[in-house]
PDB file of C-alpha atoms in Angstrom:
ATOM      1  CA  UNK R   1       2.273  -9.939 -18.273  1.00 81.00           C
ATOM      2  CA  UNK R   2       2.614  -8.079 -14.800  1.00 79.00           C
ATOM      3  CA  UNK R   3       1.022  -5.098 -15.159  1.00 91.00           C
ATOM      4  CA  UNK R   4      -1.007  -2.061 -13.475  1.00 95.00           C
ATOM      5  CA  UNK R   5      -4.138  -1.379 -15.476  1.00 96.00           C
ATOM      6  CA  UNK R   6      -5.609   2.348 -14.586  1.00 96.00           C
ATOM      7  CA  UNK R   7      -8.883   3.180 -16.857  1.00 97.00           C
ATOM      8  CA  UNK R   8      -9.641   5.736 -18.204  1.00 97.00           C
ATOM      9  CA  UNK R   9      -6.218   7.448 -19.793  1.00 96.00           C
ATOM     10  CA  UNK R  10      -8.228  10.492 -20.087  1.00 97.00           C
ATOM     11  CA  UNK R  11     -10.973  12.231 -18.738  1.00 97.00           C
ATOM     12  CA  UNK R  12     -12.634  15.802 -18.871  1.00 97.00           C
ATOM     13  CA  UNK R  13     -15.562  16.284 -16.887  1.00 96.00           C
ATOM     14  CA  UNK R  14     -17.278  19.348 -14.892  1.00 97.00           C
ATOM     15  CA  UNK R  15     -17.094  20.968 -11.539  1.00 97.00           C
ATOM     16  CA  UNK R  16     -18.917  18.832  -8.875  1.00 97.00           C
ATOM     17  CA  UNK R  17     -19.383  15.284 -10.972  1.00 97.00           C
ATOM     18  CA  UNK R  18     -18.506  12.190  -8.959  1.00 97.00           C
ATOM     19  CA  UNK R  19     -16.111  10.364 -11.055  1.00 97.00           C
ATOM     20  CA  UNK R  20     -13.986   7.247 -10.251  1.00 98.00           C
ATOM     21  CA  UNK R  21     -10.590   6.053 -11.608  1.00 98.00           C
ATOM     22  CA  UNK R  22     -10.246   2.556 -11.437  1.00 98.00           C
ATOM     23  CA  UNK R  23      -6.504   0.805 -10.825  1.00 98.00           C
ATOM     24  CA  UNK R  24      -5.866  -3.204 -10.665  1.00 98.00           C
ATOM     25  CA  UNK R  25      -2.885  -5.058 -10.366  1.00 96.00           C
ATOM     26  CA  UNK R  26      -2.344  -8.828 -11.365  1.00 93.00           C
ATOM     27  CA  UNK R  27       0.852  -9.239  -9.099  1.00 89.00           C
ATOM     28  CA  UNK R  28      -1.378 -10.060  -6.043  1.00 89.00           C
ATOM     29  CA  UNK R  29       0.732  -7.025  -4.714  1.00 89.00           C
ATOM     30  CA  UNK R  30      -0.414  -6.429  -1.137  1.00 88.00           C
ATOM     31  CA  UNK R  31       0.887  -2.639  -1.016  1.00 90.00           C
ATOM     32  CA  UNK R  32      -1.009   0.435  -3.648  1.00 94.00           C
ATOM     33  CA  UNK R  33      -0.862   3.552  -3.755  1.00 95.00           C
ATOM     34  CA  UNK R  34      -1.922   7.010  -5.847  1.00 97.00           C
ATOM     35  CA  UNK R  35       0.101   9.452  -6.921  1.00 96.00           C
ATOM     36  CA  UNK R  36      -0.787  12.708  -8.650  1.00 97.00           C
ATOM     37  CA  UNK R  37       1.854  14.605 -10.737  1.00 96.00           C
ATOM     38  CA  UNK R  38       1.931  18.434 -11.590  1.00 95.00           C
ATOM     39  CA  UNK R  39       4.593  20.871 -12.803  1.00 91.00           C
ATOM     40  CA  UNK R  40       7.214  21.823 -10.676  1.00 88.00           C
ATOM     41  CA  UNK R  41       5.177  19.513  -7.715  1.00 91.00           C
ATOM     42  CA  UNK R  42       6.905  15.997  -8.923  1.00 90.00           C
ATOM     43  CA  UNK R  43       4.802  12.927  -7.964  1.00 93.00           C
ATOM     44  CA  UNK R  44       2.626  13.342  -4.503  1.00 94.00           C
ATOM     45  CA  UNK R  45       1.585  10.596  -2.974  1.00 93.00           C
ATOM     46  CA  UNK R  46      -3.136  10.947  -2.419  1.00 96.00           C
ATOM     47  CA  UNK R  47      -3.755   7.612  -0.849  1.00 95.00           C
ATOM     48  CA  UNK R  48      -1.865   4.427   0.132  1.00 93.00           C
ATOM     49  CA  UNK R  49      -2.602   1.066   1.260  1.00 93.00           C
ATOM     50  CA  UNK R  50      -0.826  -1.944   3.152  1.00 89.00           C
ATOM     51  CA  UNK R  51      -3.566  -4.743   2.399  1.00 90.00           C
ATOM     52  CA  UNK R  52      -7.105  -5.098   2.005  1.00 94.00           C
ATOM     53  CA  UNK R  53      -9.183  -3.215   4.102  1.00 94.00           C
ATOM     54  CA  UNK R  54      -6.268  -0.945   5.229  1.00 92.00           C
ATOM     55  CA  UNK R  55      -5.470   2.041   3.674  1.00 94.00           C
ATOM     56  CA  UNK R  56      -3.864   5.631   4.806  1.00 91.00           C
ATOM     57  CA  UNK R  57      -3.510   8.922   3.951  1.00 92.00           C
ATOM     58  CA  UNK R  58      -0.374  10.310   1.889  1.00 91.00           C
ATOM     59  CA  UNK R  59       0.283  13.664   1.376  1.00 90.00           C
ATOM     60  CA  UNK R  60      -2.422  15.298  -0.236  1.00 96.00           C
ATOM     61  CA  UNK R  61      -5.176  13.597   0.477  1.00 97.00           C
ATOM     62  CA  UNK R  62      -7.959  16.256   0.695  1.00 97.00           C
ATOM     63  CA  UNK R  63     -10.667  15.935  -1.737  1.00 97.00           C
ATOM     64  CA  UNK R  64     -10.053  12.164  -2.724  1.00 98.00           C
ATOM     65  CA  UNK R  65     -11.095   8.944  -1.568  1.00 98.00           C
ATOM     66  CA  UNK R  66     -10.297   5.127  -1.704  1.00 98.00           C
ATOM     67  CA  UNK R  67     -11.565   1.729  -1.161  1.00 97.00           C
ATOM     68  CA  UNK R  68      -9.544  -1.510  -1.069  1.00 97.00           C
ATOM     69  CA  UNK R  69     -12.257  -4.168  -0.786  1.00 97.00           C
ATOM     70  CA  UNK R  70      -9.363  -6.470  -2.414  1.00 96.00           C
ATOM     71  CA  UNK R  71      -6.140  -7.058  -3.270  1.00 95.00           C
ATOM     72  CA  UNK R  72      -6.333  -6.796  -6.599  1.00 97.00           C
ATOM     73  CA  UNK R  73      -9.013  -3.119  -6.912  1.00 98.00           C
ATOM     74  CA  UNK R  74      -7.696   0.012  -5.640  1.00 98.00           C
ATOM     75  CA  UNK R  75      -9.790   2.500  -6.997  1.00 98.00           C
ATOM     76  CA  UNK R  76      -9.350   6.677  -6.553  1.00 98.00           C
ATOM     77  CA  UNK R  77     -12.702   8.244  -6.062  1.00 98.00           C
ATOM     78  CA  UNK R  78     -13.795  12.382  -6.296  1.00 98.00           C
ATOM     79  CA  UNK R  79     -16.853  12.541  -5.171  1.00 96.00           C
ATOM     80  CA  UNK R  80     -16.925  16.543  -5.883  1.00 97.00           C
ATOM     81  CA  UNK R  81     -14.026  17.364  -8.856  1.00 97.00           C
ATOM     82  CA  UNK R  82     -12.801  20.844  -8.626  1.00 97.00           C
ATOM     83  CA  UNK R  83     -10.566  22.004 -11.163  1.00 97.00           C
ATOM     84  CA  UNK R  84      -7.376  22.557  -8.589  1.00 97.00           C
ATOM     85  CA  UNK R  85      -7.365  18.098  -9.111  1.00 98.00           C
ATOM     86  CA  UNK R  86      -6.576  18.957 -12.834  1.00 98.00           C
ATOM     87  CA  UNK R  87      -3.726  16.750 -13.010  1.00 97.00           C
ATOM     88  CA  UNK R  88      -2.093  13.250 -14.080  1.00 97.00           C
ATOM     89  CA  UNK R  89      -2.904  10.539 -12.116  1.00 98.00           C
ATOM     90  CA  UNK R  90      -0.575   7.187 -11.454  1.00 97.00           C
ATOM     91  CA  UNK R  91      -1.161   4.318  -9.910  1.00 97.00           C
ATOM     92  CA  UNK R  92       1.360   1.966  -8.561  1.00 95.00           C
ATOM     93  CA  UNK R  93       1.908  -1.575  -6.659  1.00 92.00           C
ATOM     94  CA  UNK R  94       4.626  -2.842  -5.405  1.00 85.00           C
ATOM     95  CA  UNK R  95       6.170  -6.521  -2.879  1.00 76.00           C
ATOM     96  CA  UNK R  96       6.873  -5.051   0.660  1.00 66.00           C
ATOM     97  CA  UNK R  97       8.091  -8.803   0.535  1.00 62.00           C
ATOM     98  CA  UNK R  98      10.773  -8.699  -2.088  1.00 59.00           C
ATOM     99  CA  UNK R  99      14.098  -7.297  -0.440  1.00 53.00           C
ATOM    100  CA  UNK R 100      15.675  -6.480  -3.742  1.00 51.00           C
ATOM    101  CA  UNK R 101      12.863  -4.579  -4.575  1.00 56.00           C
ATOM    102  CA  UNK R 102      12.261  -3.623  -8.190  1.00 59.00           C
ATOM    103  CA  UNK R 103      10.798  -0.740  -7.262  1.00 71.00           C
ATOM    104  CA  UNK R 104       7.187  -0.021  -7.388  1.00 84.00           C
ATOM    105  CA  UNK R 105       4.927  -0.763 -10.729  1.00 90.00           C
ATOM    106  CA  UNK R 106       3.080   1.984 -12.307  1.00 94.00           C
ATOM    107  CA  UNK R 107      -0.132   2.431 -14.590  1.00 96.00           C
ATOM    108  CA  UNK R 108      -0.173   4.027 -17.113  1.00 96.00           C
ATOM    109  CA  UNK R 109      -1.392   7.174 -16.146  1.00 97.00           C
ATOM    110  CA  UNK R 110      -5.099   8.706 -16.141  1.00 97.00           C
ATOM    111  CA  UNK R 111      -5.089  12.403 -17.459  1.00 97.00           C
ATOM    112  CA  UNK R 112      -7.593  14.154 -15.971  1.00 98.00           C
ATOM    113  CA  UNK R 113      -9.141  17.608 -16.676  1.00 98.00           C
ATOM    114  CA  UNK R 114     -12.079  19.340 -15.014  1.00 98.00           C
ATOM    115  CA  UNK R 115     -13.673  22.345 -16.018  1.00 97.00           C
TER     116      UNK R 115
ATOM    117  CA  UNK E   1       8.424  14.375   6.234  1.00 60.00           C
ATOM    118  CA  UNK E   2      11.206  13.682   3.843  1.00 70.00           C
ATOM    119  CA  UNK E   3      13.186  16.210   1.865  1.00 89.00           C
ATOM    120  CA  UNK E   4      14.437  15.320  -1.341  1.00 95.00           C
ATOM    121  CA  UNK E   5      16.502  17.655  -3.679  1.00 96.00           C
ATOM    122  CA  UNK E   6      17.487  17.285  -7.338  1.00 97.00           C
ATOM    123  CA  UNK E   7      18.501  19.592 -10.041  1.00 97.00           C
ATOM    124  CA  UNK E   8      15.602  21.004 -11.764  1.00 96.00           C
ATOM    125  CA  UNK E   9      17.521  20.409 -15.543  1.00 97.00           C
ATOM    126  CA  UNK E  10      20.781  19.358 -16.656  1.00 98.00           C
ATOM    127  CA  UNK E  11      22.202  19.509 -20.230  1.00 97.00           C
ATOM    128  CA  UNK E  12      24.890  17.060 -21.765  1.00 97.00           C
ATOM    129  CA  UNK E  13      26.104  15.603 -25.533  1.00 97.00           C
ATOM    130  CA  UNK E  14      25.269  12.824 -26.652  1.00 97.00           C
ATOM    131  CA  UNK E  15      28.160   9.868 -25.687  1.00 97.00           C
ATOM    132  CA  UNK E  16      29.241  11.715 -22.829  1.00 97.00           C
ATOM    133  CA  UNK E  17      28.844  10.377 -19.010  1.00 97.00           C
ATOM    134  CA  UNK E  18      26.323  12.737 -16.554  1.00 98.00           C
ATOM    135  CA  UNK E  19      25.860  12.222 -12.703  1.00 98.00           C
ATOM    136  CA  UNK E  20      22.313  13.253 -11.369  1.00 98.00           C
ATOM    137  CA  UNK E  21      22.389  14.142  -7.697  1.00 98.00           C
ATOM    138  CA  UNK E  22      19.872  13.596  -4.980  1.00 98.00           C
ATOM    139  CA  UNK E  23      20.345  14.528  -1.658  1.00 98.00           C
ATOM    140  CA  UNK E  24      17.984  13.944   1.088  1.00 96.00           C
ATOM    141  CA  UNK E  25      16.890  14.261   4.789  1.00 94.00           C
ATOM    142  CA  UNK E  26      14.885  11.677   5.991  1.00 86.00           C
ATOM    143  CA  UNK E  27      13.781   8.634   8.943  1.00 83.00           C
ATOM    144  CA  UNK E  28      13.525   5.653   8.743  1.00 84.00           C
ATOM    145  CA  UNK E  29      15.377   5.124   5.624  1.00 88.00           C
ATOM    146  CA  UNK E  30      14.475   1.527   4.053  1.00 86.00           C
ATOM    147  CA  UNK E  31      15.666   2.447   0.224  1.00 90.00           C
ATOM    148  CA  UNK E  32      16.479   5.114  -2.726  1.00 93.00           C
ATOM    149  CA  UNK E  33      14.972   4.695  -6.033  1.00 93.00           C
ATOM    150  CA  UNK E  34      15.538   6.075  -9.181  1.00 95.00           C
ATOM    151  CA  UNK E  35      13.324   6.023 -11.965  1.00 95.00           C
ATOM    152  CA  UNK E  36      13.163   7.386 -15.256  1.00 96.00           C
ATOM    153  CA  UNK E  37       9.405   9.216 -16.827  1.00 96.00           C
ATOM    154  CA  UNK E  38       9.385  10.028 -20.604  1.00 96.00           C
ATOM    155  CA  UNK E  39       7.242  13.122 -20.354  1.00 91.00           C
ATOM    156  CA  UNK E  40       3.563  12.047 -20.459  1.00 88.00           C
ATOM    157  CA  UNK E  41       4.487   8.572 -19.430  1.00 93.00           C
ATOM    158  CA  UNK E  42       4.533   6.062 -16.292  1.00 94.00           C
ATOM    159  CA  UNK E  43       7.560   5.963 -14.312  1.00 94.00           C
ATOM    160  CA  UNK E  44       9.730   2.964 -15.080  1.00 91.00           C
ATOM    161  CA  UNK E  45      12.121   1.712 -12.713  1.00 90.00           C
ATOM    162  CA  UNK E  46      15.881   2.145 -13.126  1.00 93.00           C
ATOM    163  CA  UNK E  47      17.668   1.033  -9.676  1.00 91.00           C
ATOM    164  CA  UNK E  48      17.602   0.498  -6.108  1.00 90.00           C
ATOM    165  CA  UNK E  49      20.172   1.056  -3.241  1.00 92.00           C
ATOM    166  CA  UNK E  50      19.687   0.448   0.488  1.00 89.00           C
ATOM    167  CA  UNK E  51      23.586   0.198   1.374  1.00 92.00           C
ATOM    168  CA  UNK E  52      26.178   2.433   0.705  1.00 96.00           C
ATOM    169  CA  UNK E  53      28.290   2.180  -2.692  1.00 96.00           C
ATOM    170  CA  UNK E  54      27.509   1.702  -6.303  1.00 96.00           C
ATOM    171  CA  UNK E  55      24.901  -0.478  -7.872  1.00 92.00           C
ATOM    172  CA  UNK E  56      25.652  -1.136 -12.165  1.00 93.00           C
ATOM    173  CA  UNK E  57      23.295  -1.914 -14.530  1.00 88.00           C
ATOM    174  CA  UNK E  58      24.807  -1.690 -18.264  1.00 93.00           C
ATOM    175  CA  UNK E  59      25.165   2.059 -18.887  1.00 96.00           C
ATOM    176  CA  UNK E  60      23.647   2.760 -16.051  1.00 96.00           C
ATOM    177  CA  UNK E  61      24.855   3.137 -12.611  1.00 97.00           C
ATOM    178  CA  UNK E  62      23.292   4.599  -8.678  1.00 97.00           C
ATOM    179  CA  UNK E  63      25.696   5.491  -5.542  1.00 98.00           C
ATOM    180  CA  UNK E  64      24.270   5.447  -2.106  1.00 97.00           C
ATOM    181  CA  UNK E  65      25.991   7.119   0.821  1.00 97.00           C
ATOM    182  CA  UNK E  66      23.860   6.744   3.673  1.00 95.00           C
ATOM    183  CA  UNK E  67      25.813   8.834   6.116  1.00 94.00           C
ATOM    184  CA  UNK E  68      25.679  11.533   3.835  1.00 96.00           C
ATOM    185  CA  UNK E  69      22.565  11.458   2.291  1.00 96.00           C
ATOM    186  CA  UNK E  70      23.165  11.692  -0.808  1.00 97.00           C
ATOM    187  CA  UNK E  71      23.349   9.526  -3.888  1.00 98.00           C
ATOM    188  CA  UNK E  72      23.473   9.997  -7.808  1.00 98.00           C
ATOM    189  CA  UNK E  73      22.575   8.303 -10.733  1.00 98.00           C
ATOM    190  CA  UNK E  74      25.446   7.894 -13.737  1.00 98.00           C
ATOM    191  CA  UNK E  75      24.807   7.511 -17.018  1.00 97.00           C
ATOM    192  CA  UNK E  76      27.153   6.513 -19.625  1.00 97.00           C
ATOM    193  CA  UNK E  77      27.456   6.762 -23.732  1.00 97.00           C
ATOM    194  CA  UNK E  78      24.375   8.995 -23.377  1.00 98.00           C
ATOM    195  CA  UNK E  79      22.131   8.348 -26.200  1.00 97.00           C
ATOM    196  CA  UNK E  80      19.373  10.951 -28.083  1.00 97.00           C
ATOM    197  CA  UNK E  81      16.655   8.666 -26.088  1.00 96.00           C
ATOM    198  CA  UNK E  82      18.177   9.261 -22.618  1.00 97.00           C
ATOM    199  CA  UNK E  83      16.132  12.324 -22.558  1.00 98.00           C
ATOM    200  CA  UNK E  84      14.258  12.159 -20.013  1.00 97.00           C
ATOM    201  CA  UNK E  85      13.073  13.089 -16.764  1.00 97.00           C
ATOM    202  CA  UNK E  86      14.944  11.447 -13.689  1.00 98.00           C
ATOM    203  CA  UNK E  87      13.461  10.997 -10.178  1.00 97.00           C
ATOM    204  CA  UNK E  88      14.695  10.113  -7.195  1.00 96.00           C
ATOM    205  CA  UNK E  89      12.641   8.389  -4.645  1.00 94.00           C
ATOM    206  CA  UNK E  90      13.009   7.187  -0.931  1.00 93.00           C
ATOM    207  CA  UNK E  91      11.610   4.553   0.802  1.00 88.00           C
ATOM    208  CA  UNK E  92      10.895   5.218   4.899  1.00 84.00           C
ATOM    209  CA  UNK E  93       9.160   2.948   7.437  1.00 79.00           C
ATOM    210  CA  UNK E  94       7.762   5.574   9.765  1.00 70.00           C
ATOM    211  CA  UNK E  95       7.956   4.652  13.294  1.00 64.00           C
ATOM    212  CA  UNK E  96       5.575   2.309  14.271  1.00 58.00           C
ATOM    213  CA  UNK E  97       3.510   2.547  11.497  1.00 59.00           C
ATOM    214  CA  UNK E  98       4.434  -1.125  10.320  1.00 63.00           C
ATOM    215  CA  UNK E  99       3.782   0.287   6.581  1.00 70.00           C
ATOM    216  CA  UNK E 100       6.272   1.622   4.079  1.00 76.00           C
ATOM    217  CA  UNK E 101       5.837   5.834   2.394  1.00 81.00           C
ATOM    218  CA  UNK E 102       7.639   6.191  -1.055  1.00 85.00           C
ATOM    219  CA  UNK E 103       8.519   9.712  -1.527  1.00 89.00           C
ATOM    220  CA  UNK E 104       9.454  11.666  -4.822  1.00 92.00           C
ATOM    221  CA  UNK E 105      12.301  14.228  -5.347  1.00 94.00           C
ATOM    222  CA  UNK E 106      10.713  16.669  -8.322  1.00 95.00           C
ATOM    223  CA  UNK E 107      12.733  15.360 -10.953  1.00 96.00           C
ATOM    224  CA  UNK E 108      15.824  16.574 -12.687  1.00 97.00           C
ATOM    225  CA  UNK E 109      15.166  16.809 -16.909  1.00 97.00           C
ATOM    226  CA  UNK E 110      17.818  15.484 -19.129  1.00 98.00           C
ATOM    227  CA  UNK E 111      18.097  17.245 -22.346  1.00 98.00           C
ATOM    228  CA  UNK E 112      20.779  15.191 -24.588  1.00 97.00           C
ATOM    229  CA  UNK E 113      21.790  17.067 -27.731  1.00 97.00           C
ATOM    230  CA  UNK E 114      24.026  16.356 -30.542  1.00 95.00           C
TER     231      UNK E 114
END
């Protein structure tokens, strides 16, 4: 089944612990990206990348990093949590390829709290 | 940057038709989306339009008007699990980037009563 696998669905951890979120797609999707979501904000786009090795800022980057050391992995890294990156997390993937695209495909969502 | 705007919430009875509007403002254009998020829950994709007109999908339908900006998402013979939250997204190639930025409207909430 194509799918977007984020781990964990939920996490609450404290100010200033390094945590990482892990994504992976088994569409050998060259485009990822991160979104966070929070209410009345909609979906904002962290992090984004075209292809391994390549990635770029979306447009709230600050406080978050990524790696994409392959196609598949696209994990979302905070090396110092603060509580302000409270949110829900998404993942997605998507075919720059297809021209009917059908649309991007998301995780399932990572919940994360810190205190 | 893009600006995308939505209706914050709508209302509407069960069986009835509703049209969700999204206008927005935008370069390099390459493609609206709509999706629809169950609260708590992934996004899942409902359409796509990069020309103008309509695009129909069983009780679902998406107008694009390029020109204009603007497009909506219909929904007919709304049912209790239509309620939902309803976003619509656009797809830009910014100018010599060579790489593609999906942007999200903040989603308009569907309540569909009885």
């Amino acid at each position: 089944e194509a799918q977007v696998t984020q781990n964990p669905r939920y996490l609450i951890t404290v100010t200033g612990k390094k945590l990482t979120v892990t994504c992976s797609q088994n569409m050998n999707h060259e485009y990822m990206s991160w979104y966070r979501q929070d209410p009345g904000l909609g979906l904002r786009q962290i992090y984004y990348s075209m292809n391994v090795e390549v990635t770029d800022k979306g447009d709230v980057p600050e406080g978050y990093k990524v790696s994409r050391k392959e196609k598949r992995n696209f994990p979302l890294i905070l090396e110092s949590p603060s509580p302000n990156q409270t949110s829900l997390y998404f993942c997605a993937s998507f075919n720059p390829n297809r021209v009917q695209g059908y649309g991007y495909t998301f995780g399932s969502g990572t919940r994360l709290t810190v205190v | 940057g893009q600006n995308i705007d939505q209706p914050t919430e709508m209302t509407a009875t069960e069986g009835a038709i509703v049209q969700i509007n999204c206008t927005y403002q935008t370069s390099g254009f390459n493609g609206l989306f709509w999706y629809q998020q169950h609260a708590g829950e992934a996004p899942t994709f409902l359409s796509y339009n990069v020309l103008d007109g309509l695009e129909e999908k069983g009780r679902f339908s998406s107008f694009l008007s390029r020109s204009k900006g603007y497009s909506y998402l219909l929904l007919k013979e709304l049912q209790m699990k239509d309620s939902a939250s309803y976003l619509c997204a656009v797809r830009v190639v910014p100018s010599g980037a060579g790489s593609y930025q999906l942007t999200f409207g903040k989603g308009t909430k569907l309540s569909v009563i009885p």
